[in-house]
PDB file of C-alpha atoms in Angstrom:
ATOM      1  CA  ASP H   1       0.000   0.000   0.000  1.00  0.00           C
ATOM      2  CA  ALA H   2       1.194   3.506  -0.868  1.00  0.00           C
ATOM      3  CA  LYS H   3       2.500   5.749   1.864  1.00  0.00           C
ATOM      4  CA  THR H   4       0.642   8.937   2.757  1.00  0.00           C
ATOM      5  CA  THR H   5       1.805  12.202   4.288  1.00  0.00           C
ATOM      6  CA  GLN H   6      -0.484  14.427   6.355  1.00  0.00           C
ATOM      7  CA  PRO H   7       0.105  17.512   8.494  1.00  0.00           C
ATOM      8  CA  THR H   8       0.406  16.736  12.171  1.00  0.00           C
ATOM      9  CA  SER H   9      -2.351  19.097  13.253  1.00  0.00           C
ATOM     10  CA  MET H  10      -4.741  21.772  12.056  1.00  0.00           C
ATOM     11  CA  ASP H  11      -7.133  24.229  13.621  1.00  0.00           C
ATOM     12  CA  CYS H  12     -10.467  25.281  12.196  1.00  0.00           C
ATOM     13  CA  ALA H  13     -13.092  27.773  13.353  1.00  0.00           C
ATOM     14  CA  GLU H  14     -16.524  26.350  14.082  1.00  0.00           C
ATOM     15  CA  GLY H  15     -18.857  26.782  11.123  1.00  0.00           C
ATOM     16  CA  ARG H  16     -16.047  27.180   8.624  1.00  0.00           C
ATOM     17  CA  ALA H  17     -14.879  24.596   6.125  1.00  0.00           C
ATOM     18  CA  ALA H  18     -12.077  22.311   7.242  1.00  0.00           C
ATOM     19  CA  ASN H  19      -9.721  21.312   4.428  1.00  0.00           C
ATOM     20  CA  LEU H  20      -7.435  18.410   5.298  1.00  0.00           C
ATOM     21  CA  PRO H  21      -4.668  17.648   2.788  1.00  0.00           C
ATOM     22  CA  CYS H  22      -3.010  14.326   2.070  1.00  0.00           C
ATOM     23  CA  ASN H  23      -0.048  13.546  -0.176  1.00  0.00           C
ATOM     24  CA  HIS H  24       0.215  10.122  -1.780  1.00  0.00           C
ATOM     25  CA  SER H  25       2.722  10.619  -4.566  1.00  0.00           C
ATOM     26  CA  THR H  26       3.459   6.899  -4.995  1.00  0.00           C
ATOM     27  CA  ILE H  27      -0.156   5.838  -5.403  1.00  0.00           C
ATOM     28  CA  SER H  28      -0.760   3.096  -7.960  1.00  0.00           C
ATOM     29  CA  GLY H  29      -3.460   3.092 -10.596  1.00  0.00           C
ATOM     30  CA  ASN H  30      -5.604   0.548  -8.768  1.00  0.00           C
ATOM     31  CA  GLU H  31      -5.342   2.132  -5.330  1.00  0.00           C
ATOM     32  CA  TYR H  32      -8.139   4.094  -3.743  1.00  0.00           C
ATOM     33  CA  VAL H  33      -7.962   6.947  -1.237  1.00  0.00           C
ATOM     34  CA  TYR H  34      -9.904   6.347   1.984  1.00  0.00           C
ATOM     35  CA  TRP H  35     -10.551   8.668   4.878  1.00  0.00           C
ATOM     36  CA  TYR H  36     -11.357   7.601   8.407  1.00  0.00           C
ATOM     37  CA  ARG H  37     -11.480   9.584  11.617  1.00  0.00           C
ATOM     38  CA  GLN H  38     -11.129   8.724  15.272  1.00  0.00           C
ATOM     39  CA  ILE H  39     -12.831  10.838  17.851  1.00  0.00           C
ATOM     40  CA  HIS H  40     -11.106  10.638  21.212  1.00  0.00           C
ATOM     41  CA  SER H  41     -11.303   7.175  22.798  1.00  0.00           C
ATOM     42  CA  GLN H  42     -13.744   5.884  20.178  1.00  0.00           C
ATOM     43  CA  GLY H  43     -13.316   3.424  17.340  1.00  0.00           C
ATOM     44  CA  PRO H  44     -12.413   4.846  13.925  1.00  0.00           C
ATOM     45  CA  GLN H  45     -15.245   5.916  11.647  1.00  0.00           C
ATOM     46  CA  TYR H  46     -15.321   5.552   7.874  1.00  0.00           C
ATOM     47  CA  ILE H  47     -15.876   8.893   6.133  1.00  0.00           C
ATOM     48  CA  ILE H  48     -15.446   8.609   2.384  1.00  0.00           C
ATOM     49  CA  HIS H  49     -13.334   7.074  -0.355  1.00  0.00           C
ATOM     50  CA  GLY H  50     -12.545   7.671  -4.022  1.00  0.00           C
ATOM     51  CA  LEU H  51     -10.441   6.550  -6.975  1.00  0.00           C
ATOM     52  CA  LYS H  52     -10.019   9.566  -9.243  1.00  0.00           C
ATOM     53  CA  ASN H  53     -13.293  11.446  -9.380  1.00  0.00           C
ATOM     54  CA  ASN H  54     -14.364  13.855  -6.682  1.00  0.00           C
ATOM     55  CA  GLU H  55     -16.795  12.324  -4.224  1.00  0.00           C
ATOM     56  CA  THR H  56     -19.369  13.753  -1.832  1.00  0.00           C
ATOM     57  CA  ASN H  57     -21.550  12.214   0.828  1.00  0.00           C
ATOM     58  CA  GLU H  58     -23.458  13.440   3.836  1.00  0.00           C
ATOM     59  CA  MET H  59     -20.304  13.780   5.897  1.00  0.00           C
ATOM     60  CA  ALA H  60     -17.693  15.255   3.588  1.00  0.00           C
ATOM     61  CA  SER H  61     -16.292  15.851   0.127  1.00  0.00           C
ATOM     62  CA  LEU H  62     -13.146  14.319  -1.299  1.00  0.00           C
ATOM     63  CA  ILE H  63     -11.169  16.169  -3.932  1.00  0.00           C
ATOM     64  CA  ILE H  64      -8.480  14.155  -5.743  1.00  0.00           C
ATOM     65  CA  THR H  65      -6.001  15.928  -8.020  1.00  0.00           C
ATOM     66  CA  GLU H  66      -5.865  14.909 -11.658  1.00  0.00           C
ATOM     67  CA  ASP H  67      -2.498  13.205 -11.239  1.00  0.00           C
ATOM     68  CA  ARG H  68      -3.858  11.490  -8.096  1.00  0.00           C
ATOM     69  CA  LYS H  69      -0.750  12.368  -6.118  1.00  0.00           C
ATOM     70  CA  SER H  70      -2.702  14.278  -3.498  1.00  0.00           C
ATOM     71  CA  SER H  71      -6.199  14.764  -2.167  1.00  0.00           C
ATOM     72  CA  THR H  72      -8.172  16.977   0.187  1.00  0.00           C
ATOM     73  CA  LEU H  73     -10.939  16.033   2.565  1.00  0.00           C
ATOM     74  CA  ILE H  74     -13.415  18.844   3.060  1.00  0.00           C
ATOM     75  CA  LEU H  75     -15.788  19.148   5.999  1.00  0.00           C
ATOM     76  CA  PRO H  76     -18.023  21.956   4.717  1.00  0.00           C
ATOM     77  CA  HIS H  77     -19.247  23.310   8.058  1.00  0.00           C
ATOM     78  CA  ALA H  78     -17.062  22.045  10.861  1.00  0.00           C
ATOM     79  CA  THR H  79     -18.578  21.632  14.320  1.00  0.00           C
ATOM     80  CA  LEU H  80     -16.941  21.022  17.679  1.00  0.00           C
ATOM     81  CA  ARG H  81     -17.875  17.349  17.341  1.00  0.00           C
ATOM     82  CA  ASP H  82     -15.632  17.087  14.282  1.00  0.00           C
ATOM     83  CA  THR H  83     -12.571  17.442  16.501  1.00  0.00           C
ATOM     84  CA  ALA H  84     -10.743  14.177  15.881  1.00  0.00           C
ATOM     85  CA  VAL H  85      -7.731  12.522  14.285  1.00  0.00           C
ATOM     86  CA  TYR H  86      -8.252  12.164  10.540  1.00  0.00           C
ATOM     87  CA  TYR H  87      -6.521   9.378   8.680  1.00  0.00           C
ATOM     88  CA  CYS H  88      -5.854   9.282   4.952  1.00  0.00           C
ATOM     89  CA  ILE H  89      -5.268   5.703   3.769  1.00  0.00           C
ATOM     90  CA  VAL H  90      -4.367   4.447   0.321  1.00  0.00           C
ATOM     91  CA  ARG H  91      -4.901   0.848  -0.681  1.00  0.00           C
ATOM     92  CA  VAL H  92      -6.392  -1.437  -3.311  1.00  0.00           C
ATOM     93  CA  ALA H  93     -10.146  -1.886  -3.280  1.00  0.00           C
ATOM     94  CA  ASN H  94     -10.136  -5.553  -2.379  1.00  0.00           C
ATOM     95  CA  GLY H  95      -7.477  -5.233   0.265  1.00  0.00           C
ATOM     96  CA  ASN H  96      -8.375  -6.193   3.764  1.00  0.00           C
ATOM     97  CA  LYS H  97      -6.331  -4.449   6.410  1.00  0.00           C
ATOM     98  CA  LEU H  98      -6.229  -0.716   6.902  1.00  0.00           C
ATOM     99  CA  VAL H  99      -2.777   0.749   7.497  1.00  0.00           C
ATOM    100  CA  PHE H 100      -3.142   3.801   9.713  1.00  0.00           C
ATOM    101  CA  GLY H 101      -0.473   6.473   9.825  1.00  0.00           C
ATOM    102  CA  ALA H 102      -0.252   9.221  12.406  1.00  0.00           C
ATOM    103  CA  GLY H 103      -3.091  11.196  10.826  1.00  0.00           C
ATOM    104  CA  THR H 104      -3.989  14.854  11.280  1.00  0.00           C
ATOM    105  CA  ILE H 105      -5.323  16.125  14.587  1.00  0.00           C
ATOM    106  CA  LEU H 106      -8.117  18.529  13.673  1.00  0.00           C
ATOM    107  CA  ARG H 107      -9.169  20.922  16.413  1.00  0.00           C
ATOM    108  CA  VAL H 108     -12.400  22.784  15.773  1.00  0.00           C
ATOM    109  CA  LYS H 109     -12.608  25.873  17.952  1.00  0.00           C
ATOM    110  CA  SER H 110     -15.562  28.093  18.853  1.00  0.00           C
TER     111      SER H 110
ATOM    112  CA  ASN B   1     -29.188  -2.405  12.951  1.00  0.00           C
ATOM    113  CA  ALA B   2     -26.907  -2.541  15.952  1.00  0.00           C
ATOM    114  CA  GLY B   3     -23.304  -1.583  15.388  1.00  0.00           C
ATOM    115  CA  VAL B   4     -20.245  -3.653  16.119  1.00  0.00           C
ATOM    116  CA  MET B   5     -20.328  -4.732  19.735  1.00  0.00           C
ATOM    117  CA  GLN B   6     -17.325  -5.417  21.865  1.00  0.00           C
ATOM    118  CA  ASN B   7     -17.147  -6.668  25.401  1.00  0.00           C
ATOM    119  CA  PRO B   8     -15.962  -6.105  27.894  1.00  0.00           C
ATOM    120  CA  ARG B   9     -15.332  -2.402  27.394  1.00  0.00           C
ATOM    121  CA  HIS B  10     -12.719  -2.397  30.115  1.00  0.00           C
ATOM    122  CA  LEU B  11     -10.693  -5.374  31.289  1.00  0.00           C
ATOM    123  CA  VAL B  12      -8.106  -5.497  34.031  1.00  0.00           C
ATOM    124  CA  ARG B  13      -5.780  -8.475  34.258  1.00  0.00           C
ATOM    125  CA  ARG B  14      -2.749  -9.267  36.372  1.00  0.00           C
ATOM    126  CA  ARG B  15       0.448 -10.291  34.665  1.00  0.00           C
ATOM    127  CA  GLY B  16       0.315 -13.934  33.664  1.00  0.00           C
ATOM    128  CA  GLN B  17      -3.468 -14.140  33.416  1.00  0.00           C
ATOM    129  CA  GLU B  18      -5.454 -14.676  30.240  1.00  0.00           C
ATOM    130  CA  ALA B  19      -7.520 -12.012  28.505  1.00  0.00           C
ATOM    131  CA  ARG B  20     -10.474 -12.811  26.245  1.00  0.00           C
ATOM    132  CA  LEU B  21     -11.923 -10.045  24.128  1.00  0.00           C
ATOM    133  CA  ARG B  22     -15.180 -10.546  22.278  1.00  0.00           C
ATOM    134  CA  CYS B  23     -16.497  -8.944  19.131  1.00  0.00           C
ATOM    135  CA  SER B  24     -19.945  -9.313  17.578  1.00  0.00           C
ATOM    136  CA  PRO B  25     -19.961  -7.960  14.011  1.00  0.00           C
ATOM    137  CA  MET B  26     -22.805  -6.038  12.470  1.00  0.00           C
ATOM    138  CA  LYS B  27     -25.652  -8.120  11.131  1.00  0.00           C
ATOM    139  CA  GLY B  28     -24.824  -9.469   7.698  1.00  0.00           C
ATOM    140  CA  HIS B  29     -21.100  -8.841   8.055  1.00  0.00           C
ATOM    141  CA  SER B  30     -18.942 -11.896   7.634  1.00  0.00           C
ATOM    142  CA  HIS B  31     -15.521 -10.231   7.810  1.00  0.00           C
ATOM    143  CA  VAL B  32     -13.913  -9.305  11.117  1.00  0.00           C
ATOM    144  CA  TYR B  33     -10.701  -7.393  11.773  1.00  0.00           C
ATOM    145  CA  TRP B  34      -8.800  -6.757  14.979  1.00  0.00           C
ATOM    146  CA  TYR B  35      -6.589  -3.714  15.548  1.00  0.00           C
ATOM    147  CA  ARG B  36      -4.524  -2.651  18.531  1.00  0.00           C
ATOM    148  CA  GLN B  37      -3.779   0.881  19.675  1.00  0.00           C
ATOM    149  CA  LEU B  38      -0.991   1.215  22.201  1.00  0.00           C
ATOM    150  CA  PRO B  39      -1.008   4.338  24.399  1.00  0.00           C
ATOM    151  CA  GLU B  40      -0.091   7.438  22.401  1.00  0.00           C
ATOM    152  CA  GLU B  41       0.391   5.365  19.237  1.00  0.00           C
ATOM    153  CA  GLY B  42      -1.549   4.702  16.063  1.00  0.00           C
ATOM    154  CA  LEU B  43      -3.795   1.807  15.219  1.00  0.00           C
ATOM    155  CA  LYS B  44      -2.068  -1.350  14.074  1.00  0.00           C
ATOM    156  CA  PHE B  45      -3.704  -4.177  12.178  1.00  0.00           C
ATOM    157  CA  MET B  46      -3.534  -7.536  13.893  1.00  0.00           C
ATOM    158  CA  VAL B  47      -5.694 -10.112  12.137  1.00  0.00           C
ATOM    159  CA  TYR B  48      -8.448 -10.538   9.534  1.00  0.00           C
ATOM    160  CA  LEU B  49     -10.941 -13.375   9.820  1.00  0.00           C
ATOM    161  CA  GLN B  50     -13.915 -14.721   7.978  1.00  0.00           C
ATOM    162  CA  LYS B  51     -16.232 -17.327   9.443  1.00  0.00           C
ATOM    163  CA  GLU B  52     -14.082 -20.238  10.660  1.00  0.00           C
ATOM    164  CA  ASN B  53     -11.041 -18.984   8.722  1.00  0.00           C
ATOM    165  CA  ILE B  54      -8.055 -16.790   9.471  1.00  0.00           C
ATOM    166  CA  ILE B  55      -7.309 -14.904   6.271  1.00  0.00           C
ATOM    167  CA  ASP B  56      -4.434 -12.641   7.315  1.00  0.00           C
ATOM    168  CA  GLU B  57      -2.646 -12.750  10.659  1.00  0.00           C
ATOM    169  CA  SER B  58       0.415 -10.815   9.598  1.00  0.00           C
ATOM    170  CA  GLY B  59       0.006  -8.323  12.440  1.00  0.00           C
ATOM    171  CA  MET B  60      -0.390 -10.826  15.243  1.00  0.00           C
ATOM    172  CA  PRO B  61       2.475 -11.281  17.690  1.00  0.00           C
ATOM    173  CA  LYS B  62       3.963 -14.725  17.197  1.00  0.00           C
ATOM    174  CA  GLU B  63       3.326 -15.903  20.731  1.00  0.00           C
ATOM    175  CA  ARG B  64       0.495 -15.690  23.263  1.00  0.00           C
ATOM    176  CA  PHE B  65      -2.033 -14.133  20.854  1.00  0.00           C
ATOM    177  CA  SER B  66      -4.719 -16.033  18.981  1.00  0.00           C
ATOM    178  CA  ALA B  67      -8.001 -15.196  17.285  1.00  0.00           C
ATOM    179  CA  GLU B  68     -11.013 -17.101  16.093  1.00  0.00           C
ATOM    180  CA  PHE B  69     -14.336 -16.409  14.433  1.00  0.00           C
ATOM    181  CA  PRO B  70     -16.474 -19.522  14.840  1.00  0.00           C
ATOM    182  CA  LYS B  71     -19.465 -20.442  12.737  1.00  0.00           C
ATOM    183  CA  GLU B  72     -21.716 -19.394  15.599  1.00  0.00           C
ATOM    184  CA  GLY B  73     -20.992 -16.700  18.129  1.00  0.00           C
ATOM    185  CA  PRO B  74     -18.643 -13.750  18.385  1.00  0.00           C
ATOM    186  CA  SER B  75     -15.062 -13.425  17.310  1.00  0.00           C
ATOM    187  CA  ILE B  76     -12.607 -13.907  20.158  1.00  0.00           C
ATOM    188  CA  LEU B  77      -9.165 -12.381  20.572  1.00  0.00           C
ATOM    189  CA  ARG B  78      -7.268 -14.313  23.206  1.00  0.00           C
ATOM    190  CA  ILE B  79      -4.119 -13.176  24.935  1.00  0.00           C
ATOM    191  CA  GLN B  80      -2.405 -15.706  27.144  1.00  0.00           C
ATOM    192  CA  GLN B  81      -0.022 -14.854  29.980  1.00  0.00           C
ATOM    193  CA  VAL B  82      -0.543 -11.123  29.601  1.00  0.00           C
ATOM    194  CA  VAL B  83       2.324  -8.711  30.202  1.00  0.00           C
ATOM    195  CA  ARG B  84       2.268  -4.969  30.926  1.00  0.00           C
ATOM    196  CA  GLY B  85       3.118  -4.240  27.295  1.00  0.00           C
ATOM    197  CA  ASP B  86      -0.215  -5.750  26.247  1.00  0.00           C
ATOM    198  CA  SER B  87      -2.050  -2.830  27.876  1.00  0.00           C
ATOM    199  CA  ALA B  88      -3.817  -1.123  24.982  1.00  0.00           C
ATOM    200  CA  ALA B  89      -7.138  -0.469  23.323  1.00  0.00           C
ATOM    201  CA  TYR B  90      -8.226  -3.341  21.106  1.00  0.00           C
ATOM    202  CA  PHE B  91     -10.662  -2.481  18.351  1.00  0.00           C
ATOM    203  CA  CYS B  92     -12.707  -4.851  16.297  1.00  0.00           C
ATOM    204  CA  ALA B  93     -14.159  -3.925  12.916  1.00  0.00           C
ATOM    205  CA  SER B  94     -16.483  -5.702  10.536  1.00  0.00           C
ATOM    206  CA  SER B  95     -17.372  -5.284   6.905  1.00  0.00           C
ATOM    207  CA  PRO B  96     -19.888  -6.738   4.481  1.00  0.00           C
ATOM    208  CA  PRO B  97     -18.499  -9.256   1.994  1.00  0.00           C
ATOM    209  CA  SER B  98     -18.898  -6.964  -0.995  1.00  0.00           C
ATOM    210  CA  ARG B  99     -17.412  -3.818   0.576  1.00  0.00           C
ATOM    211  CA  ALA B 100     -14.332  -4.804   2.511  1.00  0.00           C
ATOM    212  CA  TYR B 101     -13.039  -1.223   2.369  1.00  0.00           C
ATOM    213  CA  GLU B 102     -15.943   0.003   4.497  1.00  0.00           C
ATOM    214  CA  GLN B 103     -14.968  -1.201   7.923  1.00  0.00           C
ATOM    215  CA  TYR B 104     -17.223  -0.415  10.841  1.00  0.00           C
ATOM    216  CA  PHE B 105     -15.440  -0.242  14.151  1.00  0.00           C
ATOM    217  CA  GLY B 106     -16.637  -1.138  17.601  1.00  0.00           C
ATOM    218  CA  PRO B 107     -16.046   0.987  20.704  1.00  0.00           C
ATOM    219  CA  GLY B 108     -12.991  -1.003  21.697  1.00  0.00           C
ATOM    220  CA  THR B 109     -11.863  -2.943  24.744  1.00  0.00           C
ATOM    221  CA  ARG B 110      -9.367  -1.231  26.967  1.00  0.00           C
ATOM    222  CA  LEU B 111      -7.067  -3.793  28.497  1.00  0.00           C
ATOM    223  CA  THR B 112      -5.012  -2.846  31.518  1.00  0.00           C
ATOM    224  CA  VAL B 113      -2.400  -5.256  32.813  1.00  0.00           C
ATOM    225  CA  THR B 114      -1.310  -4.651  36.377  1.00  0.00           C
TER     226      THR B 114
END
């Protein structure tokens, strides 16, 4: 699975959009980008995933660059409950295990 | 549809005792995964099971740890002769057969070895 690079931490004002970047310059053509988050002391939560097209669901949007070497997770209106560690994971679709890096600590502040 | 259930939520064991952690996957999910999170560290994959089969145990320590997912009942992660270094949060996840990427995690079991 390709390695990802994320900033250690980010702050975001409540109600504003949170944009979390992820670099995955060695991604292969058959690898997807997945995002999970872990709110303090809870189990990780699946957010969204994509291959090359931008994706949107009720939680977030995922923007993947045309060369697929980086992506951005967007939380359109961050709330205090979005404070968590966000993990960007790259792997093939039929893979089984998730390889978690250090992730980005997102702090949403009022 | 109840989520992934894990019990106990907290488990205290003395060194040398056995720890048994249970995981009931979501209804309709036949794939179970176990992850471990040591204090102040990231989540690490341990083992992937389907009913009655271990598919990938590449993350399991070679000794004292075992896992099973029987035809009936929950998945069990068993740690024999626990040591202080086993103190961690153990998370179980499950996924439906057709969407293995979409893993749903339980609340975890926090094991403390005294």
